[in-house]
Amino acid sequence: MEPMADDELIYLDNNATTQLDPVVVEEMLPFLTSYYGNPSSGYGFAAKARKAIDLARERLAALLGCEPPEIVFTSGGTESNNTAIASALRFELRGRHVVTSAVEHSAVLHPCQDLAKRGCEVTFLGVDRDGNVDLAELEAAIRPETAIVSVMWANNETGVLFPVEKIAEICREKGVLFHTDAVQAAGKISICLRDTAINFLSLSAHKFHGPKGVGALFVNRRTRFQPLVAGGGQENGRRGGTENVASIVGLGKAAERASQYLSEGKTHVRSMRDRFEKAILETVNGAAVNGAGAARIPNTSSFSFEGIESPAALLLLDRHRICCSAGSACRTGSEEASHVLRAMDPSGDGARRGLRFSFGRFNTDAQVDRALEVVPKVIEKLRQVAAPARGSAVSSVATAR
Ligand SMILES: *Cc1c(COP(=O)(O)O)cnc(C)c1O
């Protein structure tokens, strides 16, 4: 299994970001070249851009099962999350308490930690071994002064799905706003917001084959809203700043493509993931799937492997041109173990031994075959290296490089 220089890149990190769909690029290009008018200008030339934004809004609304005016375009998932939470706290007169989970993405966790430092009370709900939240515990955490509950739809590290529609109902009964970070759910599972009690939903284009730096916040039309970014009257006064026209067009096209794939069941992402997961469990001793007992999105496999450490595994896999991650891309380089896996198993050391493989529709069966050849050998090699002096695998592999 000597790595060859011309080995094809095998990108199995689609929860970190995805390849831009060439059809999306095609749709964006005219708005980077010809149609550069400011959508807010009055002449016909600018109307081209304005109409393209309207179309993107309709396409995204179709993916989400909501009304186009309920969509606010933003710079991505992070801004959408910050906006929803800030809006609830600035507007809600009920008080200053937030309920969230311990396994959220840092784009929810960090704003909540900041709020806690500034005197807002935050409840971080724990999860069980499979990554599930306890709904009775969630309900009990809601207080008279709670302004918002924010719980992700699908976890970026494990793919575990939270029953956000049920949680939204609980919140509605209690008269509390509900936000969901759906960055890993949008485009991967069917969503129909008009049947739900969800007030706010965040998504990001680059997680479903759209461009980076653009996303959206769904704001239910009956939900009071306070902008985070004040400026010109763009986005119907809900998000100031000249629109990122080409990127918004790309987001719309990516949403349309995702809708098609979802409705036609055309994607073989789930079958690739399932085949990979099954084969790894069969061929590698001491491998366990994190969140195996929970409902999960169809593209994610999070493993913990006995006798390895994630950073060394990533180094070796990179030499074979396999891209995957130890959890979230945001912490690469830091030695800190995954907060998600730690929350699922606080007493174990699975969090240091985690590897996440996330598939996308540009992956092929041949790539899955290649990964199934390489991954077991890499794990085996790491265990041999680690056996004499467990814990030193990182440095010995690094020097062998
Ligand atoms: C990637 C991700 C984000 C951040 O989205 P950006 O568009 O990169 O800001 C937020 N939440 C989850 C669950 C994610 O996976």
Tab-separated table of C-alpha atoms and ligand atoms in Angstrom:
chain	number	residue	atom	x	y	z
A	1	MET	CA	0.000	0.000	0.000
A	2	GLU	CA	2.873	2.367	-0.738
A	3	PRO	CA	1.326	5.726	-1.582
A	4	MET	CA	1.935	6.802	-5.141
A	5	ALA	CA	2.372	10.399	-6.148
A	6	ASP	CA	-0.335	10.153	-8.755
A	7	ASP	CA	-2.863	8.556	-6.405
A	8	GLU	CA	-6.239	10.094	-6.953
A	9	LEU	CA	-7.462	12.381	-4.192
A	10	ILE	CA	-10.222	10.719	-2.200
A	11	TYR	CA	-12.278	13.401	-0.543
A	12	LEU	CA	-14.272	11.938	2.336
A	13	ASP	CA	-14.691	15.151	4.311
A	14	ASN	CA	-17.955	16.451	2.895
A	15	ASN	CA	-19.152	17.666	6.303
A	16	ALA	CA	-16.239	20.142	6.351
A	17	THR	CA	-17.090	21.455	2.916
A	18	THR	CA	-18.096	20.107	-0.484
A	19	GLN	CA	-16.984	20.359	-4.067
A	20	LEU	CA	-18.778	23.107	-5.995
A	21	ASP	CA	-21.171	21.527	-8.473
A	22	PRO	CA	-20.040	22.578	-11.994
A	23	VAL	CA	-23.685	23.374	-12.822
A	24	VAL	CA	-23.672	25.814	-9.888
A	25	VAL	CA	-20.473	27.489	-11.132
A	26	GLU	CA	-22.046	27.847	-14.572
A	27	GLU	CA	-25.069	29.598	-13.080
A	28	MET	CA	-22.875	31.959	-11.016
A	29	LEU	CA	-20.427	33.074	-13.706
A	30	PRO	CA	-22.593	35.690	-15.508
A	31	PHE	CA	-23.032	37.448	-12.164
A	32	LEU	CA	-19.263	37.676	-11.716
A	33	THR	CA	-18.735	39.007	-15.237
A	34	SER	CA	-21.645	40.573	-17.119
A	35	TYR	CA	-24.372	41.398	-14.612
A	36	TYR	CA	-22.456	43.385	-12.037
A	37	GLY	CA	-25.227	45.886	-11.302
A	38	ASN	CA	-26.180	46.619	-7.706
A	39	PRO	CA	-29.504	44.874	-7.086
A	40	SER	CA	-30.797	47.977	-5.304
A	41	SER	CA	-30.257	50.304	-8.298
A	42	GLY	CA	-33.293	51.479	-10.247
A	43	TYR	CA	-32.355	50.793	-13.874
A	44	GLY	CA	-33.113	47.726	-15.935
A	45	PHE	CA	-29.490	46.494	-15.909
A	46	ALA	CA	-29.603	46.058	-12.126
A	47	ALA	CA	-32.947	44.294	-12.312
A	48	LYS	CA	-31.066	41.299	-13.766
A	49	ALA	CA	-29.287	40.855	-10.445
A	50	ARG	CA	-32.420	41.576	-8.432
A	51	LYS	CA	-34.415	38.967	-10.334
A	52	ALA	CA	-31.645	36.408	-9.920
A	53	ILE	CA	-31.786	36.915	-6.157
A	54	ASP	CA	-35.576	36.497	-6.227
A	55	LEU	CA	-35.168	33.217	-8.115
A	56	ALA	CA	-32.555	31.980	-5.627
A	57	ARG	CA	-34.956	32.786	-2.797
A	58	GLU	CA	-37.715	30.777	-4.476
A	59	ARG	CA	-35.431	27.820	-5.082
A	60	LEU	CA	-34.250	27.774	-1.480
A	61	ALA	CA	-37.822	28.158	-0.188
A	62	ALA	CA	-38.759	25.100	-2.292
A	63	LEU	CA	-35.967	23.068	-0.682
A	64	LEU	CA	-37.120	24.082	2.800
A	65	GLY	CA	-40.881	23.990	2.264
A	66	CYS	CA	-41.353	27.599	3.358
A	67	GLU	CA	-42.333	30.933	1.758
A	68	PRO	CA	-39.663	32.941	-0.123
A	69	PRO	CA	-40.076	36.047	2.110
A	70	GLU	CA	-39.113	33.893	5.101
A	71	ILE	CA	-35.546	33.554	3.737
A	72	VAL	CA	-32.786	36.004	4.758
A	73	PHE	CA	-29.475	35.573	2.915
A	74	THR	CA	-26.373	35.787	5.099
A	75	SER	CA	-22.624	35.143	4.873
A	76	GLY	CA	-23.034	31.532	6.022
A	77	GLY	CA	-24.039	29.185	8.790
A	78	THR	CA	-22.037	30.999	11.445
A	79	GLU	CA	-23.699	34.368	10.811
A	80	SER	CA	-27.147	32.754	10.635
A	81	ASN	CA	-26.654	31.097	14.032
A	82	ASN	CA	-25.369	34.290	15.637
A	83	THR	CA	-28.234	36.289	14.121
A	84	ALA	CA	-30.986	33.988	15.379
A	85	ILE	CA	-29.692	33.833	18.932
A	86	ALA	CA	-28.962	37.569	19.118
A	87	SER	CA	-32.396	38.401	17.725
A	88	ALA	CA	-34.188	36.319	20.326
A	89	LEU	CA	-32.213	37.877	23.166
A	90	ARG	CA	-32.539	41.458	21.989
A	91	PHE	CA	-36.232	41.162	21.352
A	92	GLU	CA	-37.604	38.730	23.865
A	93	LEU	CA	-38.699	40.524	26.963
A	94	ARG	CA	-39.091	37.208	28.747
A	95	GLY	CA	-35.569	37.197	29.976
A	96	ARG	CA	-32.050	36.079	29.489
A	97	HIS	CA	-31.772	32.338	29.550
A	98	VAL	CA	-30.807	30.112	26.623
A	99	VAL	CA	-31.118	26.344	26.279
A	100	THR	CA	-28.781	24.539	23.879
A	101	SER	CA	-26.927	21.232	23.689
A	102	ALA	CA	-23.367	20.288	24.607
A	103	VAL	CA	-22.731	18.904	21.106
A	104	GLU	CA	-23.493	21.997	19.018
A	105	HIS	CA	-21.101	23.333	16.377
A	106	SER	CA	-18.775	26.060	17.645
A	107	ALA	CA	-20.924	28.562	15.699
A	108	VAL	CA	-23.596	28.043	18.387
A	109	LEU	CA	-21.433	26.977	21.337
A	110	HIS	CA	-19.127	30.004	21.226
A	111	PRO	CA	-21.878	32.652	20.963
A	112	CYS	CA	-23.588	30.904	23.891
A	113	GLN	CA	-20.357	30.812	25.907
A	114	ASP	CA	-19.914	34.533	25.196
A	115	LEU	CA	-23.450	35.189	26.408
A	116	ALA	CA	-22.731	33.239	29.584
A	117	LYS	CA	-19.701	35.472	30.223
A	118	ARG	CA	-21.896	38.532	29.819
A	119	GLY	CA	-24.371	37.425	32.464
A	120	CYS	CA	-26.877	35.468	30.394
A	121	GLU	CA	-27.666	32.042	31.784
A	122	VAL	CA	-27.112	29.126	29.411
A	123	THR	CA	-28.142	25.495	29.896
A	124	PHE	CA	-26.031	23.038	27.882
A	125	LEU	CA	-28.015	19.795	27.628
A	126	GLY	CA	-26.011	16.582	27.734
A	127	VAL	CA	-26.472	13.598	25.429
A	128	ASP	CA	-26.503	9.822	25.941
A	129	ARG	CA	-23.976	7.351	24.495
A	130	ASP	CA	-25.685	7.425	21.117
A	131	GLY	CA	-25.726	11.208	21.062
A	132	ASN	CA	-29.459	11.629	21.784
A	133	VAL	CA	-30.909	14.421	23.913
A	134	ASP	CA	-33.561	13.572	26.504
A	135	LEU	CA	-36.754	15.446	25.597
A	136	ALA	CA	-38.091	15.406	29.172
A	137	GLU	CA	-34.819	16.944	30.341
A	138	LEU	CA	-35.061	19.557	27.593
A	139	GLU	CA	-38.619	20.430	28.561
A	140	ALA	CA	-37.648	20.693	32.211
A	141	ALA	CA	-34.778	23.038	31.330
A	142	ILE	CA	-37.162	25.644	29.878
A	143	ARG	CA	-37.884	28.340	32.441
A	144	PRO	CA	-40.249	31.305	32.489
A	145	GLU	CA	-37.302	33.551	31.574
A	146	THR	CA	-36.005	31.376	28.707
A	147	ALA	CA	-35.701	33.416	25.503
A	148	ILE	CA	-34.685	30.733	23.018
A	149	VAL	CA	-33.870	27.055	22.622
A	150	SER	CA	-31.202	26.315	19.994
A	151	VAL	CA	-30.591	22.685	19.053
A	152	MET	CA	-28.942	21.442	15.872
A	153	TRP	CA	-30.824	19.289	13.355
A	154	ALA	CA	-27.907	17.012	12.410
A	155	ASN	CA	-24.590	16.774	14.198
A	156	ASN	CA	-21.585	17.630	12.014
A	157	GLU	CA	-19.288	15.091	13.690
A	158	THR	CA	-21.538	12.036	14.080
A	159	GLY	CA	-24.449	12.794	11.750
A	160	VAL	CA	-26.880	12.099	14.621
A	161	LEU	CA	-30.286	13.685	14.019
A	162	PHE	CA	-32.154	15.460	16.791
A	163	PRO	CA	-35.992	15.349	16.728
A	164	VAL	CA	-36.154	19.095	16.143
A	165	GLU	CA	-39.759	19.083	14.947
A	166	LYS	CA	-40.820	17.584	18.298
A	167	ILE	CA	-38.555	19.966	20.184
A	168	ALA	CA	-40.085	22.896	18.303
A	169	GLU	CA	-43.564	21.733	19.399
A	170	ILE	CA	-42.435	21.612	23.023
A	171	CYS	CA	-41.080	25.138	22.679
A	172	ARG	CA	-44.254	26.428	21.056
A	173	GLU	CA	-46.336	24.997	23.913
A	174	LYS	CA	-44.067	26.764	26.371
A	175	GLY	CA	-44.121	29.994	24.353
A	176	VAL	CA	-40.349	29.925	23.746
A	177	LEU	CA	-38.588	30.605	20.435
A	178	PHE	CA	-36.832	27.684	18.766
A	179	HIS	CA	-33.784	27.838	16.476
A	180	THR	CA	-32.095	24.946	14.718
A	181	ASP	CA	-28.643	24.854	13.131
A	182	ALA	CA	-29.572	22.771	10.074
A	183	VAL	CA	-26.284	23.274	8.227
A	184	GLN	CA	-25.699	19.488	8.060
A	185	ALA	CA	-29.343	18.617	7.414
A	186	ALA	CA	-30.209	20.999	4.573
A	187	GLY	CA	-29.934	19.246	1.228
A	188	LYS	CA	-29.372	15.846	2.885
A	189	ILE	CA	-32.824	15.054	4.305
A	190	SER	CA	-36.315	16.289	3.335
A	191	ILE	CA	-37.357	19.371	5.231
A	192	CYS	CA	-40.820	20.975	5.210
A	193	LEU	CA	-40.812	23.960	7.499
A	194	ARG	CA	-44.411	24.974	6.916
A	195	ASP	CA	-45.582	21.934	8.915
A	196	THR	CA	-43.341	22.743	11.871
A	197	ALA	CA	-43.153	25.133	14.830
A	198	ILE	CA	-39.545	26.069	14.003
A	199	ASN	CA	-38.965	29.832	14.293
A	200	PHE	CA	-35.395	30.056	12.944
A	201	LEU	CA	-33.277	27.703	10.828
A	202	SER	CA	-29.669	28.183	9.686
A	203	LEU	CA	-28.021	26.716	6.608
A	204	SER	CA	-24.868	27.145	4.564
A	205	ALA	CA	-24.368	26.697	0.797
A	206	HIS	CA	-20.884	25.156	0.891
A	207	LYS	CA	-22.130	22.101	2.762
A	208	PHE	CA	-24.330	21.091	-0.207
A	209	HIS	CA	-22.159	21.819	-3.249
A	210	GLY	CA	-22.704	25.581	-3.281
A	211	PRO	CA	-20.106	28.335	-2.757
A	212	LYS	CA	-18.447	29.239	0.553
A	213	GLY	CA	-19.314	32.452	2.366
A	214	VAL	CA	-23.049	32.421	1.720
A	215	GLY	CA	-25.921	30.961	3.687
A	216	ALA	CA	-29.397	31.757	4.854
A	217	LEU	CA	-31.529	32.171	7.923
A	218	PHE	CA	-35.160	31.088	7.736
A	219	VAL	CA	-37.290	33.362	9.902
A	220	ASN	CA	-40.893	32.220	10.296
A	221	ARG	CA	-43.154	35.041	9.086
A	222	ARG	CA	-44.912	35.311	12.435
A	223	THR	CA	-41.653	35.480	14.388
A	224	ARG	CA	-40.425	38.871	15.514
A	225	PHE	CA	-36.948	39.561	14.228
A	226	GLN	CA	-34.156	41.986	14.979
A	227	PRO	CA	-31.273	42.188	12.443
A	228	LEU	CA	-27.707	41.540	13.581
A	229	VAL	CA	-26.119	43.394	10.649
A	230	ALA	CA	-27.701	46.834	10.322
A	231	GLY	CA	-27.065	48.880	7.210
A	232	GLY	CA	-28.951	49.535	3.977
A	233	GLY	CA	-32.427	48.153	3.673
A	234	GLN	CA	-31.341	44.959	1.901
A	235	GLU	CA	-33.139	41.677	2.541
A	236	ASN	CA	-36.278	43.621	3.420
A	237	GLY	CA	-34.429	45.406	6.201
A	238	ARG	CA	-33.298	42.170	7.824
A	239	ARG	CA	-29.622	42.073	6.751
A	240	GLY	CA	-27.728	45.155	5.662
A	241	GLY	CA	-24.988	45.121	3.029
A	242	THR	CA	-24.952	44.870	-0.765
A	243	GLU	CA	-26.018	41.355	-1.684
A	244	ASN	CA	-23.348	38.783	-2.604
A	245	VAL	CA	-25.208	38.268	-5.869
A	246	ALA	CA	-23.160	35.518	-7.533
A	247	SER	CA	-22.950	33.499	-4.318
A	248	ILE	CA	-26.660	33.853	-3.626
A	249	VAL	CA	-27.323	32.667	-7.186
A	250	GLY	CA	-25.030	29.703	-6.479
A	251	LEU	CA	-26.847	28.934	-3.222
A	252	GLY	CA	-30.165	28.941	-5.100
A	253	LYS	CA	-28.895	26.620	-7.791
A	254	ALA	CA	-27.329	24.267	-5.238
A	255	ALA	CA	-30.676	24.198	-3.400
A	256	GLU	CA	-32.501	23.355	-6.626
A	257	ARG	CA	-30.066	20.521	-7.356
A	258	ALA	CA	-30.411	19.184	-3.812
A	259	SER	CA	-34.223	19.261	-4.124
A	260	GLN	CA	-33.999	17.222	-7.324
A	261	TYR	CA	-31.666	14.640	-5.818
A	262	LEU	CA	-33.814	14.363	-2.684
A	263	SER	CA	-37.107	13.960	-4.530
A	264	GLU	CA	-35.768	11.487	-7.075
A	265	GLY	CA	-33.704	9.565	-4.539
A	266	LYS	CA	-31.026	9.717	-7.214
A	267	THR	CA	-28.024	9.875	-4.956
A	268	HIS	CA	-26.060	6.815	-3.935
A	269	VAL	CA	-24.505	8.594	-0.978
A	270	ARG	CA	-26.308	6.449	1.580
A	271	SER	CA	-25.340	3.181	-0.092
A	272	MET	CA	-21.658	4.235	-0.283
A	273	ARG	CA	-21.698	5.217	3.390
A	274	ASP	CA	-23.449	2.023	4.469
A	275	ARG	CA	-21.111	-0.202	2.438
A	276	PHE	CA	-18.031	1.593	3.818
A	277	GLU	CA	-19.260	1.417	7.403
A	278	LYS	CA	-20.200	-2.263	7.226
A	279	ALA	CA	-16.889	-3.243	5.630
A	280	ILE	CA	-14.814	-1.322	8.174
A	281	LEU	CA	-16.695	-2.925	11.070
A	282	GLU	CA	-16.110	-6.352	9.516
A	283	THR	CA	-12.426	-5.937	8.712
A	284	VAL	CA	-11.094	-3.814	11.593
A	285	ASN	CA	-11.179	-5.159	15.137
A	286	GLY	CA	-11.884	-2.628	17.848
A	287	ALA	CA	-13.830	-0.286	15.565
A	288	ALA	CA	-17.103	1.253	16.740
A	289	VAL	CA	-19.520	3.620	15.032
A	290	ASN	CA	-20.339	6.666	17.135
A	291	GLY	CA	-24.084	7.254	17.229
A	292	ALA	CA	-24.799	3.820	15.722
A	293	GLY	CA	-27.988	3.475	17.742
A	294	ALA	CA	-29.400	6.864	16.747
A	295	ALA	CA	-31.089	8.182	13.602
A	296	ARG	CA	-28.404	9.716	11.385
A	297	ILE	CA	-28.038	11.670	8.143
A	298	PRO	CA	-27.152	9.363	5.239
A	299	ASN	CA	-23.618	10.599	4.499
A	300	THR	CA	-21.686	10.414	7.782
A	301	SER	CA	-19.649	7.652	9.445
A	302	SER	CA	-17.950	8.529	12.705
A	303	PHE	CA	-15.700	5.791	14.085
A	304	SER	CA	-13.619	5.324	17.186
A	305	PHE	CA	-10.732	2.891	16.674
A	306	GLU	CA	-9.063	1.227	19.623
A	307	GLY	CA	-5.299	1.667	19.909
A	308	ILE	CA	-4.870	4.709	17.663
A	309	GLU	CA	-4.799	8.473	18.049
A	310	SER	CA	-6.678	10.592	15.548
A	311	PRO	CA	-3.885	13.061	14.593
A	312	ALA	CA	-1.479	10.242	13.624
A	313	ALA	CA	-4.225	8.504	11.627
A	314	LEU	CA	-4.976	11.712	9.739
A	315	LEU	CA	-1.282	12.152	8.874
A	316	LEU	CA	-1.010	8.651	7.442
A	317	LEU	CA	-4.292	8.849	5.573
A	318	ASP	CA	-3.193	12.164	4.092
A	319	ARG	CA	-0.084	10.431	2.714
A	320	HIS	CA	-2.494	8.183	0.842
A	321	ARG	CA	-4.405	11.267	-0.302
A	322	ILE	CA	-7.473	10.377	1.733
A	323	CYS	CA	-9.126	13.426	3.262
A	324	CYS	CA	-11.197	12.818	6.375
A	325	SER	CA	-11.231	14.384	9.816
A	326	ALA	CA	-11.030	13.775	13.509
A	327	GLY	CA	-14.295	15.574	14.037
A	328	SER	CA	-14.892	19.171	13.211
A	329	ALA	CA	-12.571	20.910	10.731
A	330	CYS	CA	-12.567	23.951	12.958
A	331	ARG	CA	-10.248	22.483	15.547
A	332	THR	CA	-7.623	20.934	13.291
A	333	GLY	CA	-4.214	21.659	14.721
A	334	SER	CA	-5.434	21.914	18.267
A	335	GLU	CA	-4.800	18.895	20.449
A	336	GLU	CA	-8.194	19.160	22.042
A	337	ALA	CA	-10.341	16.027	21.666
A	338	SER	CA	-13.787	16.214	20.122
A	339	HIS	CA	-16.302	17.824	22.501
A	340	VAL	CA	-19.058	15.851	20.777
A	341	LEU	CA	-17.540	12.409	21.355
A	342	ARG	CA	-16.567	13.434	24.876
A	343	ALA	CA	-20.170	14.415	25.630
A	344	MET	CA	-21.311	10.986	24.368
A	345	ASP	CA	-18.770	9.101	26.479
A	346	PRO	CA	-17.368	11.337	29.224
A	347	SER	CA	-15.413	8.581	30.986
A	348	GLY	CA	-13.941	6.870	27.914
A	349	ASP	CA	-11.118	7.959	25.625
A	350	GLY	CA	-13.063	7.427	22.371
A	351	ALA	CA	-12.905	11.143	21.683
A	352	ARG	CA	-9.132	10.937	21.047
A	353	ARG	CA	-9.567	7.949	18.740
A	354	GLY	CA	-12.246	9.308	16.440
A	355	LEU	CA	-12.216	9.478	12.640
A	356	ARG	CA	-15.044	10.927	10.608
A	357	PHE	CA	-15.676	9.940	7.003
A	358	SER	CA	-18.350	12.004	5.264
A	359	PHE	CA	-19.514	11.211	1.745
A	360	GLY	CA	-20.949	13.342	-1.034
A	361	ARG	CA	-22.533	12.819	-4.410
A	362	PHE	CA	-19.216	13.369	-6.232
A	363	ASN	CA	-17.676	10.343	-4.530
A	364	THR	CA	-17.530	7.111	-6.518
A	365	ASP	CA	-17.716	3.420	-5.672
A	366	ALA	CA	-14.093	3.090	-6.829
A	367	GLN	CA	-13.070	5.675	-4.223
A	368	VAL	CA	-14.927	3.747	-1.533
A	369	ASP	CA	-13.062	0.591	-2.650
A	370	ARG	CA	-9.717	2.394	-2.427
A	371	ALA	CA	-10.555	3.793	1.023
A	372	LEU	CA	-11.541	0.295	2.152
A	373	GLU	CA	-8.129	-0.941	1.031
A	374	VAL	CA	-6.161	1.814	2.764
A	375	VAL	CA	-8.004	2.540	6.026
A	376	PRO	CA	-7.678	-0.936	7.641
A	377	LYS	CA	-3.955	-1.037	6.788
A	378	VAL	CA	-3.394	2.419	8.229
A	379	ILE	CA	-5.144	1.469	11.470
A	380	GLU	CA	-3.084	-1.733	11.633
A	381	LYS	CA	0.163	0.174	11.076
A	382	LEU	CA	-0.673	2.732	13.752
A	383	ARG	CA	-1.362	-0.021	16.248
A	384	GLN	CA	2.017	-1.598	15.508
A	385	VAL	CA	3.764	1.732	15.978
A	386	ALA	CA	1.824	2.459	19.151
A	387	ALA	CA	2.258	-1.002	20.686
A	388	PRO	CA	5.768	-0.562	22.241
A	389	ALA	CA	4.998	2.790	23.795
A	390	ARG	CA	1.371	3.694	23.579
A	391	GLY	CA	0.787	7.408	23.285
A	392	SER	CA	3.926	8.167	21.266
A	393	ALA	CA	2.330	7.230	17.935
A	394	VAL	CA	1.974	10.821	16.838
A	395	SER	CA	5.650	11.716	17.058
A	396	SER	CA	7.014	8.447	15.663
A	397	VAL	CA	4.738	8.599	12.645
A	398	ALA	CA	5.535	12.241	12.146
A	399	THR	CA	9.304	11.598	12.064
A	400	ALA	CA	8.852	8.559	9.805
A	401	ARG	CA	7.203	10.829	7.280
B	1	LIG	C1	-20.092	24.083	8.824
B	1	LIG	C2	-21.068	24.266	9.928
B	1	LIG	C3	-21.391	25.548	10.409
B	1	LIG	C4	-20.692	26.791	9.915
B	1	LIG	O1	-21.134	27.193	8.647
B	1	LIG	P1	-20.243	28.264	7.842
B	1	LIG	O2	-21.046	28.551	6.616
B	1	LIG	O3	-18.960	27.583	7.527
B	1	LIG	O4	-20.104	29.455	8.708
B	1	LIG	C5	-22.333	25.654	11.413
B	1	LIG	N1	-22.939	24.569	11.906
B	1	LIG	C6	-22.681	23.325	11.469
B	1	LIG	C7	-23.407	22.167	12.057
B	1	LIG	C8	-21.730	23.132	10.467
B	1	LIG	O5	-21.458	21.895	10.055
